[in-house]
Amino acid sequence: MRTFVTVVDTGQFQHAAADLSITQQAVSKRIAGLEKDLAVRLFTRTARGARLTIDGQAFLPHARELLRVAERAVASVLPGSRPLRVDVIASRSAASGLMRGFHRTHPEIELDVVMLFDVETAVAAIRSGAIDASFRAVAVPGRPLPEDIESVRVLAEPLQLLTGPAHALAGARSVTVAQLAGHRIWMPGIVPGTEWAAYYDDLVAEFGLTIEATGPNFGSDALLDTIADTPALATFMGEQTRLVWPAGHGLRRIPVTDPTPVYPHSLLWHRDNPHPGLATLRAHLAATATSHDAAGTWAPGWVIPR
Amino acid sequence: MRTFVTVVDTGQFQHAAADLSITQQAVSKRIAGLEKDLAVRLFTRTARGARLTIDGQAFLPHARELLRVAERAVASVLPGSRPLRVDVIASRSAASGLMRGFHRTHPEIELDVVMLFDVETAVAAIRSGAIDASFRAVAVPGRPLPEDIESVRVLAEPLQLLTGPAHALAGARSVTVAQLAGHRIWMPGIVPGTEWAAYYDDLVAEFGLTIEATGPNFGSDALLDTIADTPALATFMGEQTRLVWPAGHGLRRIPVTDPTPVYPHSLLWHRDNPHPGLATLRAHLAATATSHDAAGTWAPGWVIPR
DNA sequence: CTTAGTACACAACTCACGGTTGTGTGATTT
DNA sequence: AAATCACACAACCGTGAGTTGTGTACTAAG
């Protein structure tokens, strides 16, 4: 691909060969091989160079794009000035939404999003420089953050109940936490030891809910499928989670009140991290922070205060 | 890259090897080679498979993107169901703008844009199936379109005068064609034999203008540069052409009247072309057609009637 | 604790492929 | 007609990507 683009840019095989520090014959072979693989002629050879065929013209932007993507791929793991690397708790969490918003307003900042196992892994990764920031519900009980890790609350996301059309609460405009007692709430994929597990443990302990975390996570499609079809099951979902599910299938989102459980998202980063994108991210989050940390909400006692 | 993604998707080297029809050792070597080239560890090898490292997680989306782009690149020259291939007269012509608009409203339709030499080449390419459609100012004098080529007028773009700040007409809010007589108008890059050349030849013959088409085209940057700095020179530019030049540098766009020369763009395609995107494109153009073919405009007599 | 099984790495080998040098052909220029 | 230019073809060769064979570390079962 690089040879193809170089030939296009220089206009002739010989010049491209010089640019690539190989012989003209090697360029000829590479182009011939590419043409053979694609089963089309990319250049018309003339007596003073090579001109693109129509197929070649159509192919060219894709070739350039491929080189760009390859370069970005290498840059994504290049120590030094690599893209801002941010850990989110799940791909359909509010943190992901925040990062999408950040990317929309700052498309010039290269971004890589990863998903680590738990806070401790995230903190270790931040300290080692493997990631630049992490969205977490710091901190798990009894584990204060190290001194070199800074954090700030960025979002408190209300939880909503998600039910199928045949669920007993499907018709309710809102439900209280007390009403949920006795109903089966299913949260597959909650891994013991993570802050999600700690969060729901606290929720269960405080309000006597029945939360089943059993079973492996077969993905959100399977979860929604089961919820839609099983009258006795419901699940929690962040208010800002956008369901990929088309509005059909009869799924209902029902606000929870008295109090509204909110999931607190904080941004963590290393005190000394010099990445320029990190400062931009923090500024962006500070500017767009929605502070509906109103009364009538509940969060575990161990979340860090604002 | 494909091996890397396959290992991620299958979770282990052996399974990936089976998928790729190579041995486990070959997969091991490929991954080791990739890790060596990138100088990072992509997987942590465990006793029951391979898990991504943080670097691997950051690298993964880029790898997937690379494969997607590679696939699109191949598809762009694949006979059969390849992307809609459209020829435009120049990258900064109104036709390019129309295609950008089409892509914006129909992003699902794969598109490749090429630029051919002249109408005859375009017509030949349409008949051979090398391209699916072409934006042209059909037809050059004395050359009627073949019967199997259909065409429809899609846009009549008014020409404007572009001058530097020191030009004699720089202060005018509009100029008449008669006023342009005696001024030097510079249009580099107009290749003899093309419909652009025929258009400007007619314009010169009818109104006695002085148009210099000499000199090779050094790109629009060089053109704008010269226009901005040379008080005695002006050039024509389509009304819809977006200048990449920042508003600075004192360039002036001046409407031309009595009459307003318009450049007529038509879409050409083959009667029997079954490409689904072509029908969509025609429908889109019909829906968004702007018909300011009002009185007071001029176009060469040989352009096809509406 | 032993044994079997799983999963990846290392070593030795081999052949195909990508590069080189050398030469040929057709077009353009002088 | 000669010289130059640009690319293709042919022969050769070494690297490297694949193979087979084996080793090691970990897990699971008896």
XYZ file of C-alpha atoms (C1' of nucleotides) in Angstrom:
672
model
C 0.000 0.000 0.000
C 2.766 2.394 0.940
C 4.524 1.637 -2.333
C 1.320 2.254 -4.263
C 0.785 5.626 -2.603
C 4.425 6.575 -3.104
C 4.191 5.819 -6.810
C 1.066 7.938 -7.046
C 2.728 10.810 -5.224
C 5.947 10.717 -7.224
C 4.333 9.856 -10.530
C 6.833 7.228 -11.482
C 8.189 3.897 -10.329
C 11.835 4.953 -10.329
C 11.312 7.946 -8.111
C 9.173 5.927 -5.738
C 11.925 3.318 -5.598
C 14.430 5.982 -4.584
C 12.048 7.296 -1.928
C 11.602 3.813 -0.516
C 15.289 2.928 -0.815
C 14.654 -0.104 -2.972
C 15.225 -0.802 -6.644
C 12.835 0.117 -9.438
C 12.347 -3.577 -10.129
C 11.163 -4.159 -6.585
C 8.569 -1.413 -6.949
C 7.487 -2.954 -10.236
C 7.076 -6.297 -8.538
C 5.149 -4.869 -5.612
C 2.703 -3.028 -7.834
C 2.356 -6.057 -10.095
C 1.640 -8.195 -7.038
C -0.948 -5.757 -5.752
C -2.583 -5.581 -9.152
C -2.632 -9.353 -9.313
C -4.170 -9.684 -5.856
C -6.840 -7.111 -6.666
C -7.247 -8.436 -10.207
C -7.318 -4.892 -11.588
C -4.829 -2.634 -13.299
C -3.949 0.305 -11.053
C -1.595 2.233 -13.339
C -1.244 2.849 -17.026
C 2.467 2.736 -17.751
C 3.601 5.489 -20.061
C 6.967 6.439 -21.403
C 7.395 9.091 -18.744
C 5.874 7.664 -15.654
C 2.783 5.952 -14.390
C -0.728 7.397 -14.335
C -3.602 6.077 -12.284
C -6.343 4.125 -13.970
C -9.922 4.780 -12.930
C -9.712 1.794 -10.607
C -6.488 3.220 -9.232
C -8.160 6.551 -8.577
C -10.972 4.852 -6.708
C -8.497 2.757 -4.760
C -6.205 5.625 -3.801
C -8.191 7.252 -0.990
C -8.676 3.866 0.633
C -4.945 3.225 0.452
C -4.178 6.569 2.045
C -6.760 5.895 4.735
C -5.169 2.534 5.433
C -1.775 4.136 5.980
C -3.312 6.733 8.279
C -5.047 4.061 10.321
C -1.864 2.012 10.505
C -0.003 5.048 11.757
C -2.621 5.708 14.414
C -2.506 2.074 15.432
C 1.223 2.275 16.038
C 0.833 5.615 17.812
C -1.724 4.089 20.164
C 0.968 2.038 21.864
C 3.924 4.320 21.300
C 5.451 5.406 24.577
C 5.816 9.128 24.762
C 3.144 11.138 23.027
C 0.493 8.501 22.680
C -3.263 9.186 22.654
C -5.051 9.942 25.908
C -5.942 6.594 27.411
C -9.013 6.478 29.611
C -10.529 3.582 31.504
C -14.295 3.329 31.794
C -16.264 0.954 33.927
C -18.338 -0.465 31.079
C -19.052 0.341 27.491
C -22.644 1.252 28.281
C -21.936 3.270 31.366
C -22.466 6.997 31.703
C -18.690 7.400 31.622
C -18.672 6.141 28.066
C -21.278 8.738 27.252
C -19.132 11.426 28.800
C -16.175 10.313 26.710
C -18.284 10.368 23.566
C -19.305 13.911 24.405
C -15.691 14.854 25.035
C -14.668 13.381 21.719
C -17.429 15.289 19.967
C -16.295 18.633 21.313
C -12.582 17.826 21.069
C -12.180 15.608 18.017
C -8.585 16.748 17.677
C -7.566 14.857 20.806
C -6.674 11.271 20.042
C -8.415 8.949 22.437
C -8.240 5.319 23.465
C -10.792 3.803 25.777
C -10.069 0.660 27.775
C -11.976 -1.286 30.403
C -10.065 -2.520 33.422
C -11.165 -5.002 36.018
C -11.574 -2.904 39.141
C -10.456 0.225 40.966
C -7.266 -1.330 42.230
C -6.162 -2.343 38.763
C -7.095 1.097 37.504
C -5.162 2.846 40.247
C -2.123 0.668 39.606
C -2.389 1.399 35.878
C -2.634 5.116 36.544
C 0.409 5.022 38.794
C 2.414 3.049 36.246
C 1.389 5.382 33.469
C -0.352 2.632 31.511
C -3.515 4.724 31.486
C -4.027 8.430 31.981
C -7.401 8.539 33.680
C -10.186 6.330 34.956
C -13.874 6.724 35.616
C -14.673 4.873 38.835
C -16.933 4.974 41.826
C -14.087 5.464 44.237
C -13.307 3.978 46.466
C -14.128 0.535 47.704
C -14.681 0.422 51.450
C -11.551 0.495 53.535
C -9.258 1.319 50.649
C -8.459 5.011 50.535
C -6.840 6.369 47.388
C -3.070 6.747 47.406
C -1.812 10.238 47.860
C -0.530 10.654 44.304
C -3.940 9.908 42.790
C -6.312 12.800 42.451
C -10.011 12.481 41.867
C -13.075 14.580 41.242
C -16.776 13.712 41.130
C -18.101 14.189 37.639
C -21.511 12.613 37.503
C -24.141 11.006 39.688
C -26.257 8.824 37.452
C -29.720 7.832 38.689
C -30.599 4.178 38.328
C -33.817 3.200 36.628
C -35.713 -0.050 36.657
C -35.921 -1.852 33.349
C -38.770 -4.307 32.892
C -40.540 -6.228 30.188
C -44.134 -5.382 29.222
C -45.606 -8.191 31.346
C -43.796 -7.255 34.559
C -45.958 -6.390 37.587
C -44.467 -2.892 37.753
C -44.474 -2.302 33.992
C -47.349 0.145 34.201
C -45.934 2.256 37.037
C -44.793 5.781 36.253
C -42.280 5.495 39.052
C -41.511 3.088 41.854
C -40.070 3.563 45.335
C -37.178 1.505 46.573
C -39.514 0.010 49.143
C -41.779 -1.307 46.391
C -38.888 -3.242 44.901
C -38.576 -5.505 47.924
C -39.729 -8.981 46.962
C -39.155 -8.472 43.235
C -36.301 -10.311 41.577
C -33.710 -8.012 40.147
C -31.196 -9.590 37.848
C -27.760 -8.127 37.289
C -25.651 -10.655 35.365
C -22.010 -9.937 34.839
C -21.412 -8.251 38.183
C -17.983 -9.532 39.123
C -17.292 -10.001 42.851
C -14.636 -7.630 44.089
C -15.499 -4.800 41.751
C -17.034 -1.543 42.883
C -20.273 -2.495 41.166
C -20.523 -5.485 43.417
C -19.796 -3.317 46.450
C -22.430 -0.839 45.341
C -25.178 -3.396 44.933
C -24.168 -5.177 48.129
C -24.756 -1.924 49.986
C -28.034 -1.353 48.189
C -29.239 -4.812 49.147
C -28.112 -4.423 52.744
C -29.796 -1.081 53.205
C -33.158 -1.701 51.565
C -33.576 -5.463 51.617
C -33.730 -5.943 47.863
C -33.290 -9.231 46.060
C -30.505 -8.877 43.530
C -29.298 -11.912 41.615
C -25.870 -11.514 40.150
C -25.617 -15.111 39.059
C -24.711 -16.280 35.630
C -22.175 -15.099 33.160
C -22.691 -11.974 31.130
C -23.814 -12.954 27.661
C -23.898 -9.351 26.551
C -26.514 -6.671 26.750
C -28.540 -8.152 23.902
C -29.123 -11.365 25.790
C -29.896 -9.440 28.979
C -32.500 -7.246 27.306
C -33.937 -10.259 25.555
C -34.463 -12.086 28.836
C -35.858 -9.042 30.621
C -38.339 -8.429 27.834
C -39.588 -12.009 27.898
C -39.574 -12.772 31.640
C -42.397 -11.148 33.651
C -40.750 -11.948 36.987
C -37.415 -10.292 36.208
C -36.259 -6.701 36.145
C -32.859 -5.074 36.102
C -31.208 -1.765 36.912
C -29.880 0.470 34.221
C -28.297 3.891 34.261
C -30.589 6.693 33.247
C -28.162 7.801 30.551
C -27.555 4.386 29.082
C -28.718 4.413 25.513
C -30.265 1.137 24.614
C -29.239 -0.160 21.234
C -32.505 -2.017 21.312
C -35.050 -0.359 19.057
C -37.857 1.164 21.076
C -39.971 -1.875 20.269
C -40.023 -5.122 22.209
C -41.990 -3.410 24.936
C -39.168 -2.640 27.382
C -40.060 -0.068 30.064
C -37.755 2.287 31.951
C -39.182 3.243 35.302
C -37.636 5.921 37.556
C -36.884 4.829 41.125
C -37.614 7.217 44.001
C -37.522 7.522 47.788
C -34.604 7.600 47.521
C -33.254 7.474 43.984
C -30.158 5.287 43.915
C -27.459 7.105 42.036
C -24.228 5.687 40.805
C -21.429 8.134 41.493
C -18.783 8.477 38.805
C -15.445 10.062 39.628
C -12.483 10.772 37.427
C -9.129 9.550 38.739
C -5.727 10.602 37.456
C -2.158 10.855 38.550
C -1.089 14.075 40.212
C 1.994 14.368 37.978
C 0.574 13.171 34.643
C 1.651 15.763 32.068
C -0.541 14.592 29.174
C -2.035 17.719 27.595
C -5.254 15.897 26.748
C -5.788 15.169 30.432
C -6.030 18.841 31.329
C -8.464 19.344 28.456
C -10.564 16.430 29.626
C -10.714 17.734 33.171
C -11.664 21.201 31.957
C -14.336 19.733 29.717
C -15.813 17.655 32.523
C -15.753 20.609 34.899
C -17.563 22.723 32.319
C -20.229 20.162 31.484
C -20.703 18.797 34.987
C -24.338 18.208 35.762
C -24.864 18.537 39.480
C -28.132 16.749 40.084
C -26.777 15.544 43.366
C -30.027 16.719 44.819
C -31.715 15.552 47.951
C -33.666 12.344 47.785
C -30.822 10.330 46.299
C -28.874 7.477 47.778
C -25.295 6.335 47.348
C -23.143 4.042 49.464
C -21.592 5.685 52.469
C -18.087 4.941 51.278
C -18.148 7.040 48.132
C -15.837 9.993 48.407
C -17.541 13.261 49.294
C -17.817 15.973 46.698
C -3.342 -7.585 12.383
C -5.886 -10.184 11.355
C -4.134 -12.740 13.519
C -4.158 -10.356 16.452
C -7.874 -9.706 16.116
C -8.605 -13.392 15.684
C -6.725 -14.218 18.881
C -8.699 -11.540 20.709
C -11.988 -12.855 19.381
C -11.257 -16.497 20.125
C -9.446 -15.902 23.382
C -6.616 -18.287 22.673
C -3.798 -18.871 20.230
C -4.776 -22.405 19.366
C -8.310 -21.562 18.419
C -7.133 -18.618 16.350
C -4.691 -20.915 14.588
C -7.503 -23.268 13.668
C -9.594 -20.361 12.394
C -6.725 -19.153 10.255
C -5.765 -22.642 9.100
C -2.215 -22.362 10.378
C -0.408 -23.942 13.305
C -0.440 -22.618 16.839
C 3.262 -21.986 16.552
C 2.742 -19.731 13.562
C 0.221 -17.664 15.521
C 2.686 -17.476 18.385
C 5.347 -16.240 16.012
C 3.080 -13.676 14.385
C 1.990 -12.213 17.702
C 5.557 -12.250 18.974
C 6.653 -10.442 15.826
C 3.908 -7.840 16.177
C 4.798 -7.326 19.823
C 8.437 -6.946 18.889
C 7.682 -4.420 16.160
C 5.477 -2.382 18.474
C 7.809 -2.930 21.414
C 4.877 -3.634 23.711
C 3.253 -6.730 25.116
C -0.224 -7.202 23.680
C -1.325 -10.340 25.553
C -0.778 -11.837 28.946
C -0.427 -15.562 28.376
C -2.309 -17.655 30.889
C -2.753 -21.357 31.282
C -6.104 -21.243 29.526
C -5.744 -18.672 26.855
C -4.525 -15.181 26.214
C -5.926 -11.985 27.696
C -5.319 -8.497 26.364
C -2.968 -6.204 28.203
C -3.915 -2.563 28.577
C -1.792 -1.758 25.542
C -3.556 -4.542 23.695
C -6.935 -3.098 24.613
C -5.900 0.308 23.322
C -4.505 -1.256 20.159
C -7.529 -3.433 19.420
C -9.951 -0.855 17.996
C -7.238 0.424 15.688
C -6.556 -3.104 14.480
C -10.232 -3.687 13.788
C -10.447 -0.382 11.976
C -7.464 -1.349 9.861
C -9.140 -4.552 8.769
C -12.333 -2.682 7.966
C -10.444 -0.155 5.858
C -8.548 -2.922 4.091
C -11.810 -4.615 3.293
C -13.295 -1.419 1.915
C -10.164 -0.856 -0.137
C -10.534 -4.244 -1.774
C -14.261 -3.692 -2.261
C -13.560 -0.415 -4.035
C -12.138 -2.275 -7.028
C -14.118 -5.468 -6.743
C -16.176 -6.067 -9.837
C -19.770 -6.746 -8.981
C -21.125 -4.937 -5.977
C -18.548 -2.220 -5.642
C -19.200 1.271 -4.267
C -20.946 3.848 -6.418
C -18.226 5.460 -8.514
C -18.816 9.041 -9.585
C -16.661 11.316 -11.704
C -16.518 15.025 -10.886
C -14.943 17.752 -12.930
C -12.709 19.053 -10.155
C -12.325 18.600 -6.446
C -13.447 22.173 -5.777
C -16.348 22.176 -8.197
C -19.966 22.415 -7.217
C -20.328 18.760 -8.176
C -18.003 17.839 -5.316
C -20.238 19.831 -3.029
C -23.272 17.958 -4.282
C -21.544 14.648 -3.629
C -20.610 15.734 -0.125
C -24.229 16.599 0.492
C -25.329 13.259 -0.890
C -22.875 11.453 1.348
C -24.130 13.384 4.343
C -27.742 12.382 3.769
C -26.904 8.850 2.626
C -23.830 7.803 4.593
C -24.808 4.172 4.146
C -24.000 4.290 0.439
C -20.348 3.557 -0.231
C -18.908 6.138 -2.540
C -15.775 6.642 -4.614
C -15.065 9.888 -6.388
C -12.708 10.095 -9.363
C -11.721 12.876 -11.731
C -11.481 12.062 -15.413
C -9.961 14.115 -18.180
C -12.947 15.191 -20.219
C -16.481 14.336 -21.279
C -15.398 11.811 -23.852
C -13.329 9.876 -21.374
C -16.206 10.046 -18.920
C -18.729 8.820 -21.456
C -16.454 5.968 -22.457
C -15.964 5.074 -18.798
C -19.705 5.122 -18.211
C -20.328 2.884 -21.200
C -17.648 0.436 -20.118
C -18.987 0.370 -16.577
C -15.750 1.746 -15.108
C -17.741 4.539 -13.493
C -21.407 4.801 -12.670
C -22.051 8.493 -13.150
C -20.359 11.729 -14.099
C -20.954 15.404 -13.446
C -20.221 17.292 -16.652
C -21.266 20.297 -18.660
C -22.521 18.242 -21.570
C -21.835 18.277 -24.254
C -18.954 19.756 -26.162
C -20.018 21.354 -29.440
C -20.758 18.960 -32.248
C -20.619 15.876 -30.074
C -24.085 14.745 -29.088
C -24.366 12.151 -26.339
C -24.718 8.531 -27.401
C -28.178 7.124 -27.139
C -27.435 4.819 -24.198
C -26.233 7.697 -22.008
C -28.872 9.597 -20.105
C -28.385 12.980 -18.535
C -30.189 15.514 -16.427
C -29.331 19.075 -15.451
C -28.669 19.283 -11.752
C -27.134 22.665 -11.056
C -26.327 25.946 -12.736
C -23.557 27.541 -10.749
C -23.021 31.296 -11.124
C -19.434 32.391 -11.652
C -17.983 35.081 -9.457
C -14.924 37.224 -9.914
C -12.143 36.663 -7.413
C -9.686 39.521 -6.923
C -6.997 40.662 -4.538
C -7.495 43.728 -2.357
C -5.534 46.013 -4.693
C -7.459 45.121 -7.837
C -9.264 47.920 -9.652
C -12.613 46.188 -9.179
C -11.955 45.081 -5.612
C -14.359 47.637 -4.195
C -17.267 46.881 -6.503
C -20.357 45.214 -5.061
C -20.976 43.629 -8.424
C -19.616 43.936 -11.922
C -21.175 43.508 -15.353
C -19.606 41.310 -17.966
C -19.026 44.410 -20.088
C -16.924 45.922 -17.317
C -14.604 42.935 -17.418
C -13.432 43.716 -20.951
C -9.838 44.889 -20.779
C -9.103 43.242 -17.438
C -6.820 40.244 -17.364
C -8.500 37.135 -16.134
C -6.253 34.230 -15.283
C -7.444 30.641 -15.351
C -4.426 28.340 -15.035
C -4.923 24.649 -15.402
C -7.591 24.853 -18.076
C -6.677 21.970 -20.328
C -7.452 22.398 -24.040
C -10.076 19.971 -25.251
C -12.006 19.852 -22.011
C -15.458 21.324 -21.565
C -14.003 24.017 -19.332
C -11.907 25.212 -22.225
C -14.924 25.168 -24.535
C -16.928 27.114 -21.976
C -14.396 29.873 -21.564
C -13.739 29.994 -25.310
C -17.402 30.750 -25.812
C -17.395 33.325 -23.034
C -14.426 35.085 -24.613
C -15.954 34.989 -28.091
C -19.272 36.393 -26.976
C -18.163 39.194 -24.658
C -14.618 39.974 -25.759
C -12.973 39.120 -22.471
C -9.272 38.512 -21.971
C -8.773 35.115 -20.404
C -5.297 33.717 -19.975
C -5.192 29.981 -19.549
C -1.418 29.796 -19.744
C 0.797 28.068 -17.261
C 0.483 24.826 -15.456
C -1.796 24.440 -12.503
C 0.245 24.650 -9.317
C -2.783 24.025 -7.167
C -5.402 26.316 -5.757
C -3.106 27.609 -3.018
C -0.668 29.023 -5.547
C -3.519 30.468 -7.608
C -5.073 32.264 -4.652
C -1.658 33.445 -3.555
C -0.985 35.058 -6.914
C -4.447 36.582 -7.185
C -4.138 38.099 -3.740
C -0.780 39.689 -4.543
C -1.278 40.794 -8.157
C -3.469 43.893 -8.625
C -3.784 43.346 -12.398
C -5.093 39.772 -12.151
C -8.456 38.283 -11.331
C -9.966 34.863 -11.804
C -13.351 33.179 -12.020
C -14.614 30.935 -9.314
C -17.843 29.072 -8.775
C -20.202 30.662 -6.297
C -20.345 27.479 -4.263
C -16.639 26.839 -4.165
C -15.517 26.919 -0.601
C -12.125 28.497 -0.301
C -9.788 26.687 2.010
C -8.116 30.052 2.349
C -8.976 31.682 5.649
C -11.093 34.773 5.118
C -7.962 36.883 5.561
C -5.507 37.798 2.831
C -8.014 40.287 1.465
C -9.501 38.180 -1.319
C -12.801 39.519 -2.667
C -15.642 37.617 -4.313
C -17.621 39.827 -6.654
C -20.881 38.722 -8.308
C -21.013 39.131 -12.094
C -24.199 40.423 -13.745
C -25.700 41.377 -17.127
C -25.669 38.503 -17.738
C -24.396 36.209 -14.968
C -22.292 33.454 -16.497
C -23.383 30.163 -15.029
C -21.623 26.876 -15.321
C -24.169 24.156 -16.050
C -23.637 20.838 -14.325
C -25.376 17.734 -15.597
C -25.353 14.201 -14.301
C -24.620 11.509 -16.879
C -25.202 7.813 -16.437
C -25.781 4.692 -18.432
C -29.345 3.831 -19.294
C -28.931 0.244 -18.133
C -26.742 0.720 -15.057
C -28.392 -1.307 -12.288
C -26.345 0.061 -9.355
C -28.825 0.703 -6.522
C -26.835 3.713 -5.342
C -27.307 5.373 -8.708
C -31.073 5.481 -8.353
C -30.649 6.913 -4.861
C -28.258 9.550 -6.133
C -30.627 10.587 -8.909
C -33.517 10.794 -6.477
C -31.416 12.853 -4.082
C -30.347 15.275 -6.794
C -33.897 15.604 -8.069
C -35.087 16.373 -4.554
C -32.404 18.939 -3.760
C -32.224 20.521 -7.209
C -31.946 24.282 -7.022
C -33.428 25.802 -10.134
C -31.967 29.281 -10.241
C -31.857 29.051 -13.977
C -33.468 32.454 -13.936
C -33.336 35.074 -16.627
C -30.219 37.195 -16.829
C -27.840 34.271 -16.910
C -25.594 33.090 -19.704
C -24.362 29.690 -20.727
C -22.876 28.463 -23.992
C -25.397 27.671 -26.675
C -24.281 24.067 -26.888
C -25.271 23.037 -23.378
C -28.151 20.611 -23.459
C -31.535 22.183 -22.785
C -33.320 21.430 -19.546
C 0.506 -36.306 45.230
C 0.229 -38.104 40.844
C -1.354 -38.038 36.309
C -3.414 -36.260 32.388
C -4.511 -32.370 29.803
C -4.137 -27.728 28.077
C -1.791 -23.764 26.258
C 1.999 -21.357 24.774
C 7.237 -20.993 23.686
C 11.540 -22.551 21.756
C 14.462 -25.053 18.242
C 15.558 -26.869 13.909
C 14.430 -27.123 9.288
C 12.569 -25.865 4.635
C 10.742 -23.610 0.910
C 8.505 -19.665 -1.020
C 8.703 -15.073 -1.647
C 10.722 -10.450 -1.847
C 14.638 -8.436 -2.833
C 18.874 -7.860 -5.905
C 21.593 -7.604 -10.440
C 21.437 -7.863 -15.295
C 19.043 -7.208 -19.556
C 15.280 -6.161 -22.869
C 11.519 -3.282 -25.081
C 8.944 0.536 -26.390
C 8.309 5.507 -26.349
C 10.082 10.098 -26.466
C 13.623 13.414 -27.402
C 17.660 15.268 -29.846
C 19.555 7.354 -36.177
C 21.179 7.735 -31.579
C 20.511 8.624 -26.881
C 17.681 8.669 -23.004
C 14.042 7.360 -20.135
C 10.779 4.307 -17.879
C 9.143 0.010 -16.954
C 9.094 -5.361 -17.525
C 11.207 -9.826 -17.579
C 14.691 -13.378 -16.058
C 17.877 -15.453 -13.079
C 19.651 -15.658 -8.705
C 19.831 -15.500 -3.663
C 18.974 -14.832 1.278
C 15.638 -13.802 4.624
C 11.849 -15.089 6.957
C 7.344 -17.197 7.685
C 5.686 -21.374 7.885
C 6.210 -26.334 9.294
C 7.294 -30.426 12.649
C 9.032 -31.745 16.973
C 9.704 -30.837 21.771
C 9.722 -28.408 26.248
C 7.623 -25.886 30.214
C 4.227 -24.011 33.091
C -0.085 -24.145 34.831
C -4.808 -26.432 35.812
C -7.900 -30.079 36.819
C -9.093 -34.606 38.113
C -8.420 -38.901 40.584
